[in-house]
Amino acid sequence: MSEEEGFLMNLPSHIIVDVFSRLPAPTILNCKLVCKKWLSLISTPEFAKLHLSRSIPGLVVFQHEPVRAEVCRLFEFEDDLDHADLHYDPVIKFDLSVSLGISRGAIVQVLDWLVEFPSQVTYGFGLSRISGQYKVVRIFHECVLDPTTGAVLSIPKSECHVYTLGTGSWRGIGGVPFAYNCRSVGLFFNGNLHWVIQDLEGSELISCFNVEKESFQPFPFPFPGEQHKRTLHSLGVVAGCLCLCDNTSDSEIVIWVMKEYGLKKSWNKEFVISKIPDFAGESYEMVYALKVFENGDILLTWDDYYLFFYRNQTKTLQKVEADPNYSIQTMLHVPSFVSLKNFVTRESVRVF
């Protein structure tokens, strides 16, 4: 054993844990193989909690390829690479249908299905910061539609249910104070779930659900709620701040950033991205901001069609290389050593 290796082995346990908690997940997995001491330190619930608090979000890309595979790729973001090409290898790549032991096509059906129209169902998933409980929130609306236009005329019934992971059952918590004319999944940030929704008059607002208190509250919109034929506002998190991405314009994409969470006047029009020439024209899809890199480049996704980059240096948009024959679905993920086996008493956990 070299002098350097001996020094690392003899470091106090709390320093080793602090260092390891700042490393990428694949590196930590390799560290588990070095010696029994490191394996023991890394395998504790306390380490999993500390690492989760410091973990840097990565990207999950799911692509349904009929007959061949349902490929899921997990990427880490690296600022020092030519990330606009996204050519570097994923951390993990696997066929999701094979891993879960289900038939091909079933994944897409689950991802696309919510409930038969005209009812509206939307979901959210978050972590209670005080109790440490993971919760799934389900919001249901029974809608009455205009037979001519299809617009929602009234919502005679609405209810919210919460499923706390490990309990094995749903709990009703009463009615919903907002009209959720959307089918999006709630964005979890700062202990709350957020949805961009429309009221029955067609004006947009943000609904906020406190995961710990299990209560709804209004949330400031970056500009006065407007009525649009197309609702093309999506929520995200960039540089540790809540953001709203607006694809309503035919010529530009606008990203608003809330500098101080919950404070209306802190909304700032941070990025205005020209869609001319390749992306200009009437839009009907959401654009989601996924990541702002240190050099000002921005990774976005155009609904479930493709990933693309805004190149800050040239002020241009560029598609990320992908197979154009298959749609993609993307989401951010946070690498974690929190084990689903913690909930095995009440949950059906499949390990792969």
Coordinates of C-alpha atoms in Angstrom, one line a residue:
M1 CA 0.0 0.0 0.0
S2 CA 1.4 3.4 -1.0
E3 CA 1.7 6.3 1.4
E4 CA -1.2 8.1 -0.3
E5 CA -3.4 5.0 -0.1
G6 CA -2.5 4.6 3.6
F7 CA -3.4 8.3 4.2
L8 CA -6.9 7.8 2.7
M9 CA -7.5 4.7 4.7
N10 CA -6.6 6.3 8.0
L11 CA -8.7 9.5 7.6
P12 CA -11.4 9.9 10.3
S13 CA -14.7 8.4 9.3
H14 CA -16.6 11.7 9.3
I15 CA -14.2 13.2 6.8
I16 CA -14.4 10.1 4.5
V17 CA -18.2 10.3 4.6
D18 CA -18.1 14.1 3.8
V19 CA -15.8 13.5 0.8
F20 CA -17.8 10.6 -0.6
S21 CA -21.1 12.4 -0.3
R22 CA -19.9 15.0 -2.8
L23 CA -18.9 12.4 -5.5
P24 CA -21.0 11.1 -8.4
A25 CA -23.0 8.0 -7.8
P26 CA -20.9 5.7 -10.1
T27 CA -17.7 6.7 -8.4
I28 CA -19.3 6.0 -5.0
L29 CA -20.3 2.5 -6.2
N30 CA -16.6 1.9 -7.1
C31 CA -15.5 3.1 -3.7
K32 CA -17.7 0.4 -2.1
L33 CA -15.5 -2.2 -3.6
V34 CA -12.2 -0.9 -2.1
C35 CA -12.5 -2.1 1.5
K36 CA -15.0 -3.2 4.1
K37 CA -14.6 0.1 6.0
W38 CA -15.7 2.2 3.0
L39 CA -18.5 -0.2 2.2
S40 CA -19.8 0.1 5.8
L41 CA -19.7 3.9 5.8
I42 CA -21.4 4.2 2.4
S43 CA -24.2 1.7 3.2
T44 CA -25.8 3.6 6.1
P45 CA -29.1 5.5 5.9
E46 CA -27.3 8.6 7.2
F47 CA -24.9 8.6 4.2
A48 CA -27.8 8.1 1.8
K49 CA -29.5 11.2 3.3
L50 CA -26.4 13.3 3.2
H51 CA -25.6 12.3 -0.4
L52 CA -29.1 13.1 -1.5
S53 CA -28.9 16.6 -0.1
R54 CA -25.8 17.2 -2.3
S55 CA -26.6 15.2 -5.3
I56 CA -26.5 17.0 -8.7
P57 CA -29.6 16.3 -11.0
G58 CA -29.0 14.4 -14.2
L59 CA -31.1 13.6 -17.2
V60 CA -33.3 10.6 -18.0
V61 CA -34.2 10.0 -21.6
F62 CA -36.8 7.4 -22.4
Q63 CA -37.3 6.4 -26.1
H64 CA -39.9 3.9 -27.3
E65 CA -38.6 1.9 -30.2
P66 CA -41.4 -0.4 -31.4
V67 CA -40.4 -4.1 -31.7
R68 CA -36.7 -3.4 -30.8
A69 CA -36.7 -1.9 -27.3
E70 CA -37.9 0.6 -24.8
V71 CA -34.6 2.3 -24.0
C72 CA -33.9 4.3 -20.9
R73 CA -30.7 6.3 -20.6
L74 CA -29.4 8.1 -17.6
F75 CA -26.9 11.0 -18.2
E76 CA -24.8 13.1 -16.0
F77 CA -24.4 16.8 -16.8
E78 CA -20.8 17.9 -17.3
D79 CA -20.0 21.6 -17.9
D80 CA -16.6 21.0 -19.4
L81 CA -17.8 18.8 -22.3
D82 CA -19.3 19.7 -25.7
H83 CA -22.6 18.9 -24.2
A84 CA -24.6 20.2 -27.2
D85 CA -23.9 16.9 -29.1
L86 CA -24.6 14.7 -26.0
H87 CA -22.3 12.1 -27.5
Y88 CA -20.8 11.1 -24.2
D89 CA -21.9 7.7 -22.9
P90 CA -24.8 7.5 -20.5
V91 CA -24.2 6.4 -16.9
I92 CA -26.7 3.6 -17.4
K93 CA -28.6 2.3 -20.4
F94 CA -31.2 -0.5 -20.2
D95 CA -34.4 -1.8 -21.8
L96 CA -37.1 -0.8 -19.3
S97 CA -39.7 -3.4 -20.4
V98 CA -37.1 -6.2 -19.9
S99 CA -36.0 -4.9 -16.5
L100 CA -39.6 -4.6 -15.3
G101 CA -40.6 -7.9 -16.8
I102 CA -43.6 -6.5 -18.8
S103 CA -44.5 -6.5 -22.5
R104 CA -43.2 -4.0 -25.0
G105 CA -45.6 -1.0 -25.4
A106 CA -46.9 -1.3 -21.9
I107 CA -44.6 1.5 -20.7
V108 CA -45.9 4.0 -23.2
Q109 CA -49.5 3.1 -22.4
V110 CA -48.8 3.8 -18.7
L111 CA -47.0 7.0 -19.4
D112 CA -49.6 8.3 -21.8
W113 CA -52.7 7.2 -19.9
L114 CA -54.3 9.2 -17.1
V115 CA -58.1 8.8 -17.3
E116 CA -60.8 8.9 -19.9
F117 CA -61.8 12.3 -21.1
P118 CA -63.6 14.5 -20.2
S119 CA -62.4 13.9 -16.6
Q120 CA -59.1 15.4 -15.7
V121 CA -56.5 13.7 -13.5
T122 CA -53.1 15.1 -12.7
Y123 CA -50.3 13.8 -10.4
G124 CA -47.4 15.0 -8.4
F125 CA -44.6 13.3 -6.4
G126 CA -42.6 15.0 -3.7
L127 CA -40.7 14.6 -0.4
S128 CA -41.9 16.1 2.9
R129 CA -38.9 18.0 4.2
I130 CA -39.8 17.7 7.9
S131 CA -41.2 14.1 8.2
G132 CA -39.0 12.7 5.3
Q133 CA -42.0 11.0 3.8
Y134 CA -42.4 10.5 0.1
K135 CA -45.9 11.3 -1.2
V136 CA -47.9 10.9 -4.4
V137 CA -50.6 13.5 -4.9
R138 CA -53.6 12.7 -7.2
I139 CA -56.0 15.5 -8.2
F140 CA -59.3 14.5 -9.9
H141 CA -61.8 16.7 -11.7
E142 CA -65.2 15.6 -13.2
C143 CA -65.7 18.0 -16.0
V144 CA -68.8 19.2 -18.0
L145 CA -67.7 20.1 -21.5
D146 CA -69.2 22.4 -24.1
P147 CA -70.5 20.0 -26.8
T148 CA -69.5 22.4 -29.6
T149 CA -66.1 23.7 -28.5
G150 CA -65.0 21.1 -26.0
A151 CA -64.2 23.8 -23.5
V152 CA -64.7 23.0 -19.8
L153 CA -68.0 24.7 -18.6
S154 CA -68.0 23.5 -15.0
I155 CA -66.4 21.1 -12.6
P156 CA -69.2 19.6 -10.4
K157 CA -66.8 17.3 -8.6
S158 CA -63.1 17.6 -7.6
E159 CA -61.1 15.8 -5.0
C160 CA -57.5 15.3 -3.9
H161 CA -55.9 12.0 -2.6
V162 CA -52.5 11.5 -1.1
Y163 CA -50.5 8.3 -1.1
T164 CA -47.6 8.2 1.5
L165 CA -45.0 5.7 0.4
G166 CA -45.0 2.7 2.7
T167 CA -48.6 3.0 4.0
G168 CA -50.2 0.9 1.3
S169 CA -53.3 3.1 0.9
W170 CA -54.7 6.4 -0.4
R171 CA -56.1 9.2 1.8
G172 CA -58.7 11.7 0.7
I173 CA -57.9 15.2 1.9
G174 CA -61.0 17.0 0.5
G175 CA -61.8 19.2 -2.4
V176 CA -59.5 21.2 -4.7
P177 CA -59.7 25.0 -4.6
F178 CA -58.5 25.4 -8.2
A179 CA -59.7 24.2 -11.6
Y180 CA -57.0 21.9 -13.0
N181 CA -57.6 22.2 -16.7
C182 CA -54.4 20.3 -17.4
R183 CA -52.9 16.8 -17.4
S184 CA -49.3 17.8 -16.5
V185 CA -47.3 16.3 -13.7
G186 CA -46.7 18.7 -10.8
L187 CA -43.1 20.1 -10.5
F188 CA -41.6 19.5 -7.0
F189 CA -39.5 22.3 -5.7
N190 CA -38.8 23.8 -2.3
G191 CA -41.1 21.4 -0.5
N192 CA -44.1 22.2 -2.8
L193 CA -45.7 20.8 -5.9
H194 CA -46.5 23.3 -8.7
W195 CA -48.8 23.2 -11.7
V196 CA -49.6 25.8 -14.4
I197 CA -53.3 25.7 -14.7
Q198 CA -56.2 27.5 -16.3
D199 CA -59.4 28.7 -14.6
L200 CA -62.8 28.3 -16.2
E201 CA -62.4 31.7 -17.9
G202 CA -59.2 30.5 -19.6
S203 CA -56.7 32.6 -17.5
E204 CA -53.5 31.0 -16.3
L205 CA -52.2 30.8 -12.8
I206 CA -49.9 28.6 -10.7
S207 CA -51.3 26.2 -8.2
C208 CA -49.1 25.2 -5.3
F209 CA -49.4 22.2 -2.9
N210 CA -47.5 22.0 0.3
V211 CA -46.4 18.4 0.6
E212 CA -45.7 18.5 4.4
K213 CA -49.0 20.3 5.3
E214 CA -51.0 18.7 2.5
S215 CA -52.7 22.1 1.7
F216 CA -53.2 24.2 -1.5
Q217 CA -52.2 27.8 -1.8
P218 CA -52.1 30.3 -4.7
F219 CA -48.7 31.2 -6.1
P220 CA -47.6 34.4 -8.0
F221 CA -47.5 34.2 -11.8
P222 CA -44.7 36.2 -13.6
F223 CA -47.2 38.3 -15.5
P224 CA -51.0 39.0 -15.4
G225 CA -52.9 35.8 -16.2
E226 CA -53.8 35.9 -19.9
Q227 CA -56.2 34.0 -22.0
H228 CA -54.6 32.1 -24.8
K229 CA -55.9 29.7 -27.4
R230 CA -52.8 27.7 -26.6
T231 CA -51.5 27.1 -23.1
L232 CA -47.8 26.8 -23.6
H233 CA -46.3 27.6 -20.3
S234 CA -44.2 25.0 -18.4
L235 CA -42.4 25.0 -15.1
G236 CA -38.9 23.9 -14.3
V237 CA -35.9 24.6 -12.2
V238 CA -32.7 26.3 -13.5
A239 CA -29.7 27.4 -11.4
G240 CA -31.6 26.5 -8.2
C241 CA -34.5 28.8 -9.0
L242 CA -38.1 28.1 -10.2
C243 CA -38.6 29.1 -13.8
L244 CA -41.4 29.3 -16.3
C245 CA -40.8 28.6 -20.0
D246 CA -43.1 30.4 -22.4
N247 CA -43.5 29.0 -26.0
T248 CA -46.6 31.0 -26.9
S249 CA -44.8 33.4 -29.3
D250 CA -44.3 32.3 -32.9
S251 CA -40.8 33.9 -32.9
E252 CA -39.2 33.4 -29.5
I253 CA -39.0 31.3 -26.3
V254 CA -39.0 33.3 -23.1
I255 CA -37.7 31.9 -19.8
W256 CA -38.8 33.7 -16.6
V257 CA -36.8 33.0 -13.4
M258 CA -38.0 33.6 -9.9
K259 CA -34.9 34.8 -8.1
E260 CA -36.5 34.7 -4.6
Y261 CA -38.9 31.8 -4.1
G262 CA -42.5 32.9 -3.5
L263 CA -41.9 36.6 -4.1
K264 CA -43.9 37.9 -7.1
K265 CA -41.6 40.9 -7.8
S266 CA -38.6 38.6 -8.1
W267 CA -39.8 37.1 -11.4
N268 CA -37.3 38.2 -14.0
K269 CA -37.4 37.7 -17.8
E270 CA -34.0 36.0 -17.8
F271 CA -33.7 34.5 -21.3
V272 CA -35.3 35.5 -24.6
I273 CA -34.4 32.9 -27.3
S274 CA -35.1 33.6 -30.9
K275 CA -36.8 30.7 -32.8
I276 CA -35.9 32.2 -36.2
P277 CA -35.2 30.6 -38.6
D278 CA -35.5 26.9 -38.0
F279 CA -38.0 26.9 -35.1
A280 CA -40.2 29.8 -36.1
G281 CA -43.9 29.5 -36.7
E282 CA -47.1 28.8 -34.8
S283 CA -46.4 26.4 -31.9
Y284 CA -48.7 23.9 -30.2
E285 CA -46.2 22.2 -28.0
M286 CA -44.7 22.9 -24.6
V287 CA -41.0 23.7 -24.3
Y288 CA -39.3 22.7 -21.0
A289 CA -36.0 24.2 -19.7
L290 CA -33.9 21.4 -18.3
K291 CA -30.5 22.8 -17.6
V292 CA -28.5 26.1 -17.8
F293 CA -24.8 25.4 -18.1
E294 CA -22.0 27.6 -16.8
N295 CA -21.3 29.0 -20.2
G296 CA -24.9 30.1 -20.7
D297 CA -25.9 27.2 -23.0
I298 CA -29.4 25.9 -22.2
L299 CA -30.7 22.3 -22.7
L300 CA -34.4 22.2 -23.5
T301 CA -36.9 19.7 -24.7
W302 CA -39.7 20.4 -27.3
D303 CA -42.6 18.4 -25.9
D304 CA -41.9 14.7 -26.5
Y305 CA -40.3 15.3 -30.0
Y306 CA -36.7 16.1 -29.4
L307 CA -34.0 17.7 -27.2
F308 CA -32.3 20.9 -28.4
F309 CA -29.7 23.4 -27.2
Y310 CA -29.6 27.1 -27.1
R311 CA -26.0 28.0 -27.9
N312 CA -25.2 31.2 -25.9
Q313 CA -22.1 32.1 -27.9
T314 CA -23.9 32.1 -31.3
K315 CA -27.4 32.8 -30.0
T316 CA -28.8 29.9 -32.1
L317 CA -30.8 26.8 -31.5
Q318 CA -29.5 23.3 -32.3
K319 CA -31.2 19.9 -32.2
V320 CA -29.5 17.2 -30.2
E321 CA -28.8 14.2 -32.3
A322 CA -31.5 11.5 -31.9
D323 CA -33.4 9.0 -34.0
P324 CA -36.2 11.1 -35.6
N325 CA -38.4 8.1 -36.0
Y326 CA -39.1 7.7 -32.3
S327 CA -40.5 10.1 -29.8
I328 CA -38.7 10.8 -26.6
Q329 CA -39.7 11.6 -23.0
T330 CA -37.3 13.3 -20.7
M331 CA -37.1 14.3 -17.0
L332 CA -34.5 15.3 -14.5
H333 CA -33.5 12.8 -11.9
V334 CA -31.5 13.1 -8.7
P335 CA -29.1 10.1 -8.1
S336 CA -29.7 8.7 -4.7
F337 CA -28.8 5.8 -2.4
V338 CA -32.1 5.9 -0.7
S339 CA -33.4 2.3 -1.0
L340 CA -36.9 1.4 -2.0
K341 CA -36.4 -1.7 0.2
N342 CA -37.1 0.7 3.1
F343 CA -40.8 0.5 2.1
V344 CA -40.9 -3.2 1.4
T345 CA -43.4 -4.0 4.2
R346 CA -46.2 -2.3 2.3
E347 CA -45.0 -1.8 -1.2
S348 CA -44.3 -4.2 -4.1
V349 CA -40.6 -3.4 -4.9
R350 CA -39.0 -4.8 -8.0
V351 CA -35.2 -4.7 -8.0
F352 CA -33.3 -4.8 -11.3

